[in-house]
Structure formats: C-alpha cells, structure tokens
C-alpha cells in the first residue's frame, strides 16, 4: 500500500508527534512518503521528506496572538494553488493528514478520501469541551483549514469514539525524570521582552524560557532565554519543577504525563487553544488569560502550590495505527 503522511509544520507539536507515528507506520511494511508544509517549526524530523512546501502557516505574534498581517503577507493564493496541484495525490492508496492543508485540499478537489489523524479532529468533535464564548469564525477556520473525510482524534481525554489519549513521544517516555528547581517556559506568541518583564516580577524562581524569536542565549539573574532545540527543551522539561506554556496540545500533554505542575496561557483569537483551555480547566489545570501584571497573583499562587494532575496516557500509537489502517482499507 502506498501511503502519503502529510504533516502541518506550523509550530512544533505536529512534527514532534510524527517522530513516533512515522516509525509505527514503517513497521507495517507500507510504501511511505512524507509531506511537510509550513514555515514556523523549530525542529526537524529524522526521516526523509519527499514534499517540503510552504503551505499556509499562521505566523505567531508577540502579544499573545497570531500576527494576522504577517500571516496574510505570507499567504500567497497563487503559490498555494500551485502547491495543491503539484501533489500527485491520485498515486496514493491512502492519505493520512495531520492538519495539513495542501494535501487535504488536493484530496478534496479530486474527490479522494483522506484520513485525519490529529488533535484538531478531536477538538471539532461535539463530545469535546468547548469554551463558554462561541467563536463561529474560529470554528469555521478549524473545520475548513484541512478538510478530511474520516477522523481519528487525539485529546487530553478519550472523550468519545474515535478520540484517543495523547501520543507521548519516546524522547519523553524514556527520559529520566526528576524535579529540579527551575520552571520551563514556552510561550511562542509573546515577545521575549514581555516574558522577561512579567517573570522578573517573580524573582525567587528560576525560569528557563525557550524562545521562538531569539537565536542567541541570554542568561539573567533568574531567567535564561534559549533558542529551541528538541534535546534542550526535553531535558529542561523532564528536569523541571513545572511548565508554563501556551494552550497547545503536545507540550501540555507531555507536562501532564511527566507529572509536572502545569499552567497554560491560551493564544488570543485562537479557537483551538480556547477549546484546549476548557479541557484543561476540567482536568484542574490553572489557566490565565494573558501574560500581564494583573495575573501575577495567580502565577505566584501556582508557583507556591504543590498540586499536580494525575493522568494515564498509555503507549497506544501502534494500536491506533492498526485501527486507522484497518478502517481506512475497509472503508
């Protein structure tokens, strides 16, 4: 069977998950090609990529949001259409899609079935938690960004049929975990300046900040800022006292799996992260709306707390792949 596995390259979570999904697919004896689209990732996958495309990336801002202007400038409709037409989608028996728009629209335009294997598929399920404030535009974008014909979803809990607990990559599962005296910080939608300004107000804590905006290491009195590498980030997280991050999926899931204290700050105007915040709140994870002085008391309270959330995320990647392939072939 010839399979195309298409991965979203905006942010690092999709590619981190692919590090475990690709070997699981390769074990099945498939003829596997990999497609990656997007320009916002900081990590690579240790596998040959057949199609490396610009796709349609959301550009992170520096004030807790998506930079809509830069996103618009980077989105070239003519180039995107050319990329969609360039993929020989008809040559594949199966297309597995992790929220990747080029292959999704190539399939849609040629009436070819495609299987979503992503967190977004679970977020869209009516069984998954939603924020109190309805966001019709955000929901529309999430639903139509990378449309597929069949869905397998990943979420913080198995909220219903076709939704599974997170894939925790082997880098995390096999790491030697211990509790150090620092907190790991990953807030890519905030500027380093904003992060420094707020975290310096909690001076008795050691903060290890991983930055999307700075390629040079900076070491202050109690705050370090480092560029993102997979090895450095994993080491920081598994030896941390807690994790302060955006309300994405992979990093919060990994922090929960490791038994670390967790606090999240959802990106403004990002529907998926608002949904994730609702789910994490149900689990008991503290959520603050933004990185501002008015939320410092909540941040200090979290630092002083010893409360941790207990989860059970078994290693079921191959089991999910088996079911996906079986249902896709039978379907």
Short mmCIF file of N, CA and C in Angstrom, two decimals, residues 111-261:
data_model
loop_
_atom_site.label_atom_id
_atom_site.label_comp_id
_atom_site.label_asym_id
_atom_site.label_seq_id
_atom_site.Cartn_x
_atom_site.Cartn_y
_atom_site.Cartn_z
N UNK A 111 -11.76 14.62 -5.16
CA UNK A 111 -12.71 13.68 -4.56
C UNK A 111 -12.05 12.40 -4.06
N UNK A 112 -10.88 12.56 -3.48
CA UNK A 112 -10.15 11.41 -2.94
C UNK A 112 -10.30 11.38 -1.43
N UNK A 113 -10.65 10.24 -0.85
CA UNK A 113 -10.78 10.16 0.60
C UNK A 113 -9.45 10.45 1.30
N UNK A 114 -9.53 11.03 2.48
CA UNK A 114 -8.33 11.26 3.29
C UNK A 114 -8.71 11.10 4.76
N UNK A 115 -7.73 10.68 5.56
CA UNK A 115 -7.96 10.38 6.97
C UNK A 115 -7.23 11.40 7.83
N UNK A 116 -7.97 12.08 8.67
CA UNK A 116 -7.36 13.00 9.63
C UNK A 116 -6.90 12.22 10.85
N UNK A 117 -5.65 12.41 11.21
CA UNK A 117 -5.09 11.82 12.43
C UNK A 117 -4.43 12.96 13.18
N UNK A 118 -5.21 13.67 14.00
CA UNK A 118 -4.75 14.94 14.54
C UNK A 118 -5.48 15.28 15.84
N UNK A 119 -4.94 16.25 16.53
CA UNK A 119 -5.63 16.80 17.69
C UNK A 119 -6.85 17.59 17.26
N UNK A 120 -6.74 18.31 16.14
CA UNK A 120 -7.84 19.16 15.68
C UNK A 120 -9.10 18.35 15.40
N UNK A 121 -8.93 17.11 14.92
CA UNK A 121 -10.09 16.24 14.68
C UNK A 121 -10.86 16.00 15.96
N UNK A 122 -10.14 15.87 17.09
CA UNK A 122 -10.80 15.65 18.37
C UNK A 122 -11.45 16.92 18.88
N UNK A 123 -10.78 18.07 18.69
CA UNK A 123 -11.32 19.35 19.14
C UNK A 123 -12.67 19.62 18.48
N UNK A 124 -12.81 19.25 17.22
CA UNK A 124 -14.05 19.50 16.48
C UNK A 124 -15.19 18.56 16.87
N UNK A 125 -14.87 17.49 17.58
CA UNK A 125 -15.92 16.55 17.99
C UNK A 125 -16.90 17.22 18.93
N UNK A 126 -18.20 16.96 18.77
CA UNK A 126 -19.19 17.54 19.68
C UNK A 126 -19.04 17.05 21.12
N UNK A 127 -18.29 15.96 21.32
CA UNK A 127 -18.10 15.42 22.66
C UNK A 127 -16.98 16.10 23.43
N UNK A 128 -16.15 16.89 22.75
CA UNK A 128 -15.01 17.52 23.40
C UNK A 128 -15.40 18.85 24.04
N UNK A 129 -14.71 19.25 25.13
CA UNK A 129 -15.02 20.52 25.81
C UNK A 129 -14.86 21.72 24.88
N UNK A 130 -15.74 22.70 25.08
CA UNK A 130 -15.70 23.93 24.30
C UNK A 130 -15.70 25.13 25.25
N UNK A 131 -15.16 26.26 24.81
CA UNK A 131 -15.18 27.46 25.65
C UNK A 131 -16.59 28.01 25.79
N UNK A 132 -16.82 28.79 26.85
CA UNK A 132 -18.15 29.39 27.06
C UNK A 132 -18.52 30.34 25.93
N UNK A 133 -17.52 31.06 25.42
CA UNK A 133 -17.78 32.01 24.34
C UNK A 133 -17.70 31.31 22.99
N UNK A 134 -18.78 31.34 22.24
CA UNK A 134 -18.81 30.69 20.94
C UNK A 134 -18.04 31.53 19.91
N UNK A 135 -17.21 30.88 19.14
CA UNK A 135 -16.40 31.56 18.13
C UNK A 135 -16.70 30.93 16.77
N UNK A 136 -17.70 31.48 16.08
CA UNK A 136 -18.15 30.89 14.82
C UNK A 136 -17.05 30.94 13.76
N UNK A 137 -16.32 32.07 13.69
CA UNK A 137 -15.26 32.19 12.70
C UNK A 137 -14.11 31.22 13.01
N UNK A 138 -13.73 31.14 14.29
CA UNK A 138 -12.66 30.23 14.67
C UNK A 138 -13.02 28.79 14.37
N UNK A 139 -14.26 28.43 14.65
CA UNK A 139 -14.74 27.08 14.38
C UNK A 139 -14.74 26.80 12.87
N UNK A 140 -15.15 27.79 12.09
CA UNK A 140 -15.18 27.64 10.63
C UNK A 140 -13.78 27.41 10.08
N UNK A 141 -12.80 28.20 10.57
CA UNK A 141 -11.42 28.05 10.10
C UNK A 141 -10.88 26.67 10.46
N UNK A 142 -11.11 26.26 11.70
CA UNK A 142 -10.61 24.96 12.15
C UNK A 142 -11.20 23.82 11.33
N UNK A 143 -12.47 23.95 10.97
CA UNK A 143 -13.16 22.89 10.22
C UNK A 143 -12.74 22.84 8.77
N UNK A 144 -12.42 24.00 8.18
CA UNK A 144 -12.17 24.05 6.74
C UNK A 144 -10.71 24.26 6.35
N UNK A 145 -9.83 24.41 7.31
CA UNK A 145 -8.42 24.63 7.02
C UNK A 145 -7.80 23.41 6.33
N UNK A 146 -8.11 22.22 6.84
CA UNK A 146 -7.59 20.98 6.26
C UNK A 146 -8.69 19.92 6.28
N UNK A 147 -9.67 20.03 5.39
CA UNK A 147 -10.84 19.13 5.42
C UNK A 147 -10.47 17.69 5.05
N UNK A 148 -11.07 16.75 5.77
CA UNK A 148 -10.83 15.32 5.51
C UNK A 148 -12.16 14.57 5.52
N UNK A 149 -12.12 13.31 5.11
CA UNK A 149 -13.35 12.53 5.02
C UNK A 149 -13.54 11.55 6.18
N UNK A 150 -12.47 11.31 6.95
CA UNK A 150 -12.54 10.40 8.09
C UNK A 150 -11.64 10.94 9.18
N UNK A 151 -12.05 10.79 10.45
CA UNK A 151 -11.32 11.44 11.53
C UNK A 151 -10.92 10.47 12.64
N UNK A 152 -9.66 10.58 13.04
CA UNK A 152 -9.13 9.95 14.25
C UNK A 152 -8.50 11.07 15.06
N UNK A 153 -8.99 11.26 16.29
CA UNK A 153 -8.56 12.41 17.06
C UNK A 153 -7.77 12.05 18.31
N UNK A 154 -6.96 13.02 18.75
CA UNK A 154 -6.17 12.89 19.97
C UNK A 154 -6.52 14.05 20.90
N UNK A 155 -6.74 13.75 22.18
CA UNK A 155 -7.11 14.83 23.11
C UNK A 155 -6.60 14.48 24.51
N UNK A 156 -6.80 15.40 25.45
CA UNK A 156 -6.31 15.18 26.81
C UNK A 156 -7.05 14.03 27.50
N UNK A 157 -8.26 13.75 27.03
CA UNK A 157 -9.02 12.58 27.47
C UNK A 157 -9.66 11.94 26.24
N UNK A 158 -10.01 10.66 26.36
CA UNK A 158 -10.73 9.98 25.28
C UNK A 158 -12.21 10.33 25.43
N UNK A 159 -12.62 11.43 24.81
CA UNK A 159 -13.96 11.96 25.04
C UNK A 159 -15.08 11.20 24.33
N UNK A 160 -14.73 10.32 23.43
CA UNK A 160 -15.76 9.56 22.72
C UNK A 160 -15.12 8.66 21.68
N UNK A 161 -15.95 7.99 20.92
CA UNK A 161 -15.46 7.07 19.90
C UNK A 161 -14.58 7.81 18.89
N UNK A 162 -13.45 7.22 18.55
CA UNK A 162 -12.54 7.83 17.60
C UNK A 162 -11.64 8.90 18.20
N UNK A 163 -11.68 9.06 19.53
CA UNK A 163 -10.80 10.02 20.20
C UNK A 163 -9.93 9.25 21.19
N UNK A 164 -8.62 9.48 21.10
CA UNK A 164 -7.66 8.74 21.90
C UNK A 164 -6.84 9.70 22.76
N UNK A 165 -6.21 9.14 23.81
CA UNK A 165 -5.32 9.95 24.64
C UNK A 165 -4.04 10.28 23.86
N UNK A 166 -3.27 11.27 24.31
CA UNK A 166 -2.15 11.79 23.52
C UNK A 166 -1.08 10.75 23.20
N UNK A 167 -0.44 10.97 22.05
CA UNK A 167 0.78 10.24 21.71
C UNK A 167 1.93 10.95 22.40
N UNK A 168 2.55 10.29 23.36
CA UNK A 168 3.70 10.86 24.05
C UNK A 168 4.96 10.30 23.41
N UNK A 169 5.74 11.17 22.82
CA UNK A 169 6.91 10.70 22.06
C UNK A 169 7.91 9.98 22.97
N UNK A 170 8.70 9.11 22.34
CA UNK A 170 9.63 8.27 23.10
C UNK A 170 10.70 9.11 23.81
N UNK A 171 11.05 10.27 23.25
CA UNK A 171 12.00 11.16 23.93
C UNK A 171 11.53 11.47 25.34
N UNK A 172 10.22 11.60 25.50
CA UNK A 172 9.64 11.91 26.81
C UNK A 172 9.43 10.64 27.63
N UNK A 173 8.88 9.60 26.99
CA UNK A 173 8.58 8.36 27.72
C UNK A 173 9.84 7.72 28.31
N UNK A 174 10.95 7.81 27.62
CA UNK A 174 12.17 7.13 28.06
C UNK A 174 13.11 8.04 28.84
N UNK A 175 12.77 9.30 29.00
CA UNK A 175 13.64 10.24 29.69
C UNK A 175 13.66 9.96 31.19
N UNK A 176 14.81 10.23 31.80
CA UNK A 176 14.94 10.11 33.25
C UNK A 176 14.36 11.37 33.89
N UNK A 177 13.24 11.23 34.56
CA UNK A 177 12.54 12.37 35.12
C UNK A 177 12.99 12.66 36.54
N UNK A 178 13.21 13.93 36.82
CA UNK A 178 13.49 14.35 38.18
C UNK A 178 12.99 15.78 38.36
N UNK A 179 12.84 16.19 39.59
CA UNK A 179 12.35 17.54 39.85
C UNK A 179 13.50 18.46 40.24
N UNK A 180 13.78 19.43 39.37
CA UNK A 180 14.81 20.41 39.65
C UNK A 180 14.23 21.63 40.33
N UNK A 181 14.95 22.75 40.22
CA UNK A 181 14.49 23.98 40.87
C UNK A 181 14.05 25.04 39.87
N UNK A 182 13.90 24.66 38.59
CA UNK A 182 13.52 25.64 37.57
C UNK A 182 12.15 25.32 36.99
N UNK A 183 11.58 26.32 36.32
CA UNK A 183 10.33 26.16 35.57
C UNK A 183 10.64 26.36 34.08
N UNK A 184 10.12 25.46 33.26
CA UNK A 184 10.29 25.55 31.81
C UNK A 184 9.16 26.40 31.23
N UNK A 185 9.53 27.34 30.36
CA UNK A 185 8.56 28.28 29.79
C UNK A 185 8.61 28.21 28.27
N UNK A 186 7.44 28.03 27.65
CA UNK A 186 7.35 28.07 26.18
C UNK A 186 6.09 28.83 25.81
N UNK A 187 6.27 30.09 25.44
CA UNK A 187 5.15 30.98 25.08
C UNK A 187 5.49 31.67 23.76
N UNK A 188 5.40 30.94 22.64
CA UNK A 188 5.89 31.47 21.36
C UNK A 188 5.14 32.67 20.83
N UNK A 189 3.93 32.93 21.34
CA UNK A 189 3.16 34.07 20.83
C UNK A 189 3.42 35.35 21.63
N UNK A 190 4.40 35.31 22.55
CA UNK A 190 4.81 36.50 23.30
C UNK A 190 6.26 36.85 22.98
N UNK A 191 6.56 38.14 23.00
CA UNK A 191 7.93 38.59 22.79
C UNK A 191 8.78 38.24 24.00
N UNK A 192 10.08 38.12 23.78
CA UNK A 192 11.00 37.86 24.89
C UNK A 192 10.93 39.00 25.91
N UNK A 193 10.76 40.23 25.41
CA UNK A 193 10.69 41.38 26.29
C UNK A 193 9.51 41.29 27.25
N UNK A 194 8.35 40.90 26.74
CA UNK A 194 7.17 40.76 27.59
C UNK A 194 7.38 39.66 28.63
N UNK A 195 7.93 38.54 28.18
CA UNK A 195 8.17 37.43 29.10
C UNK A 195 9.14 37.83 30.21
N UNK A 196 10.23 38.50 29.82
CA UNK A 196 11.21 38.96 30.81
C UNK A 196 10.57 39.92 31.81
N UNK A 197 9.77 40.85 31.30
CA UNK A 197 9.16 41.86 32.15
C UNK A 197 8.27 41.23 33.22
N UNK A 198 7.44 40.26 32.82
CA UNK A 198 6.50 39.66 33.77
C UNK A 198 7.19 38.68 34.71
N UNK A 199 8.03 37.81 34.16
CA UNK A 199 8.65 36.79 35.01
C UNK A 199 9.67 37.37 35.97
N UNK A 200 10.23 38.53 35.64
CA UNK A 200 11.16 39.18 36.57
C UNK A 200 10.45 39.67 37.82
N UNK A 201 9.09 39.73 37.76
CA UNK A 201 8.32 40.10 38.94
C UNK A 201 8.17 38.93 39.92
N UNK A 202 8.66 37.77 39.51
CA UNK A 202 8.70 36.60 40.40
C UNK A 202 10.17 36.20 40.53
N UNK A 203 10.96 37.01 41.22
CA UNK A 203 12.42 36.90 41.18
C UNK A 203 13.01 35.72 41.94
N UNK A 204 12.23 35.10 42.82
CA UNK A 204 12.75 34.00 43.62
C UNK A 204 12.61 32.65 42.91
N UNK A 205 12.23 32.69 41.65
CA UNK A 205 12.04 31.47 40.85
C UNK A 205 13.01 31.49 39.67
N UNK A 206 13.56 30.33 39.35
CA UNK A 206 14.44 30.19 38.19
C UNK A 206 13.60 29.79 36.98
N UNK A 207 13.62 30.63 35.93
CA UNK A 207 12.82 30.40 34.74
C UNK A 207 13.73 30.05 33.56
N UNK A 208 13.45 28.95 32.88
CA UNK A 208 14.16 28.59 31.64
C UNK A 208 13.19 28.80 30.48
N UNK A 209 13.40 29.89 29.74
CA UNK A 209 12.49 30.29 28.66
C UNK A 209 13.04 29.82 27.32
N UNK A 210 12.19 29.16 26.54
CA UNK A 210 12.57 28.76 25.18
C UNK A 210 11.86 29.69 24.20
N UNK A 211 12.69 30.36 23.37
CA UNK A 211 12.20 31.47 22.56
C UNK A 211 12.11 31.13 21.08
N UNK A 212 11.02 31.59 20.47
CA UNK A 212 10.85 31.47 19.02
C UNK A 212 11.43 32.69 18.31
N UNK A 213 11.80 33.70 19.07
CA UNK A 213 12.17 34.99 18.48
C UNK A 213 13.66 35.31 18.64
N UNK A 214 14.40 34.47 19.35
CA UNK A 214 15.79 34.78 19.64
C UNK A 214 16.66 33.55 19.39
N UNK A 215 17.71 33.71 18.61
CA UNK A 215 18.61 32.59 18.30
C UNK A 215 19.87 32.62 19.14
N UNK A 216 19.97 33.59 20.07
CA UNK A 216 21.15 33.73 20.92
C UNK A 216 20.75 33.51 22.37
N UNK A 217 21.54 32.76 23.10
CA UNK A 217 21.23 32.51 24.51
C UNK A 217 21.44 33.76 25.35
N UNK A 218 20.57 33.93 26.32
CA UNK A 218 20.66 35.06 27.26
C UNK A 218 20.49 34.53 28.67
N UNK A 219 21.37 34.95 29.57
CA UNK A 219 21.30 34.50 30.96
C UNK A 219 21.22 35.71 31.86
N UNK A 220 20.09 35.85 32.54
CA UNK A 220 19.91 36.92 33.50
C UNK A 220 20.04 36.40 34.92
N UNK A 221 19.63 37.19 35.89
CA UNK A 221 19.76 36.82 37.30
C UNK A 221 18.98 35.54 37.60
N UNK A 222 17.72 35.48 37.19
CA UNK A 222 16.92 34.28 37.46
C UNK A 222 16.19 33.77 36.22
N UNK A 223 16.49 34.37 35.06
CA UNK A 223 15.82 34.00 33.81
C UNK A 223 16.85 33.73 32.72
N UNK A 224 16.72 32.59 32.08
CA UNK A 224 17.54 32.32 30.90
C UNK A 224 16.62 32.22 29.69
N UNK A 225 17.08 32.71 28.55
CA UNK A 225 16.33 32.61 27.30
C UNK A 225 17.18 31.85 26.30
N UNK A 226 16.61 30.79 25.74
CA UNK A 226 17.37 29.91 24.87
C UNK A 226 16.60 29.65 23.58
N UNK A 227 17.32 29.51 22.47
CA UNK A 227 16.64 29.07 21.24
C UNK A 227 16.15 27.64 21.40
N UNK A 228 15.16 27.26 20.61
CA UNK A 228 14.54 25.95 20.76
C UNK A 228 15.31 24.88 20.00
N UNK A 229 15.72 23.86 20.73
CA UNK A 229 16.17 22.60 20.12
C UNK A 229 15.43 21.49 20.83
N UNK A 230 15.19 20.41 20.14
CA UNK A 230 14.43 19.31 20.73
C UNK A 230 15.10 18.78 21.99
N UNK A 231 16.41 18.55 21.91
CA UNK A 231 17.12 17.95 23.04
C UNK A 231 17.11 18.86 24.26
N UNK A 232 17.38 20.16 24.05
CA UNK A 232 17.43 21.10 25.18
C UNK A 232 16.06 21.26 25.83
N UNK A 233 15.02 21.32 25.00
CA UNK A 233 13.68 21.51 25.55
C UNK A 233 13.23 20.29 26.34
N UNK A 234 13.48 19.10 25.80
CA UNK A 234 13.09 17.88 26.51
C UNK A 234 13.83 17.80 27.84
N UNK A 235 15.12 18.07 27.84
CA UNK A 235 15.90 17.99 29.08
C UNK A 235 15.38 18.98 30.11
N UNK A 236 15.08 20.20 29.65
CA UNK A 236 14.58 21.22 30.57
C UNK A 236 13.25 20.77 31.18
N UNK A 237 12.36 20.24 30.35
CA UNK A 237 11.04 19.89 30.83
C UNK A 237 11.07 18.70 31.80
N UNK A 238 11.84 17.67 31.47
CA UNK A 238 11.82 16.47 32.31
C UNK A 238 12.53 16.72 33.64
N UNK A 239 13.36 17.75 33.73
CA UNK A 239 14.05 18.05 34.99
C UNK A 239 13.46 19.28 35.68
N UNK A 240 12.31 19.76 35.21
CA UNK A 240 11.73 20.99 35.75
C UNK A 240 10.86 20.72 36.97
N UNK A 241 10.53 21.81 37.65
CA UNK A 241 9.56 21.76 38.74
C UNK A 241 8.15 21.95 38.19
N UNK A 242 8.04 22.67 37.05
CA UNK A 242 6.75 22.91 36.43
C UNK A 242 6.92 23.49 35.05
N UNK A 243 5.82 23.58 34.32
CA UNK A 243 5.83 24.06 32.93
C UNK A 243 4.78 25.15 32.77
N UNK A 244 5.21 26.30 32.24
CA UNK A 244 4.32 27.41 31.89
C UNK A 244 4.34 27.53 30.37
N UNK A 245 3.19 27.34 29.73
CA UNK A 245 3.19 27.29 28.27
C UNK A 245 1.86 27.75 27.71
N UNK A 246 1.79 27.85 26.38
CA UNK A 246 0.54 28.13 25.71
C UNK A 246 -0.40 26.94 25.82
N UNK A 247 -1.64 27.16 25.41
CA UNK A 247 -2.64 26.08 25.49
C UNK A 247 -2.70 25.30 24.19
N UNK A 248 -1.51 24.92 23.70
CA UNK A 248 -1.46 24.00 22.58
C UNK A 248 -1.83 22.60 23.07
N UNK A 249 -1.32 21.59 22.40
CA UNK A 249 -1.68 20.23 22.78
C UNK A 249 -0.48 19.42 23.28
N UNK A 250 0.57 19.33 22.47
CA UNK A 250 1.66 18.42 22.79
C UNK A 250 2.39 18.79 24.08
N UNK A 251 2.78 20.03 24.22
CA UNK A 251 3.55 20.41 25.43
C UNK A 251 2.74 20.23 26.71
N UNK A 252 1.49 20.72 26.79
CA UNK A 252 0.70 20.44 27.99
C UNK A 252 0.51 18.95 28.25
N UNK A 253 0.28 18.16 27.18
CA UNK A 253 0.08 16.72 27.35
C UNK A 253 1.35 16.07 27.91
N UNK A 254 2.51 16.48 27.40
CA UNK A 254 3.77 15.92 27.87
C UNK A 254 4.04 16.31 29.32
N UNK A 255 3.73 17.56 29.68
CA UNK A 255 3.92 18.01 31.05
C UNK A 255 3.03 17.21 32.01
N UNK A 256 1.78 16.98 31.60
CA UNK A 256 0.87 16.18 32.42
C UNK A 256 1.39 14.75 32.56
N UNK A 257 1.84 14.17 31.46
CA UNK A 257 2.38 12.81 31.51
C UNK A 257 3.55 12.70 32.47
N UNK A 258 4.41 13.72 32.47
CA UNK A 258 5.60 13.72 33.33
C UNK A 258 5.27 14.01 34.80
N UNK A 259 4.01 14.38 35.07
CA UNK A 259 3.63 14.69 36.44
C UNK A 259 4.11 16.05 36.89
N UNK A 260 4.34 16.96 35.96
CA UNK A 260 4.81 18.30 36.28
C UNK A 260 3.64 19.23 36.59
N UNK A 261 3.89 20.21 37.44
CA UNK A 261 2.92 21.29 37.61
C UNK A 261 2.75 21.99 36.27
#
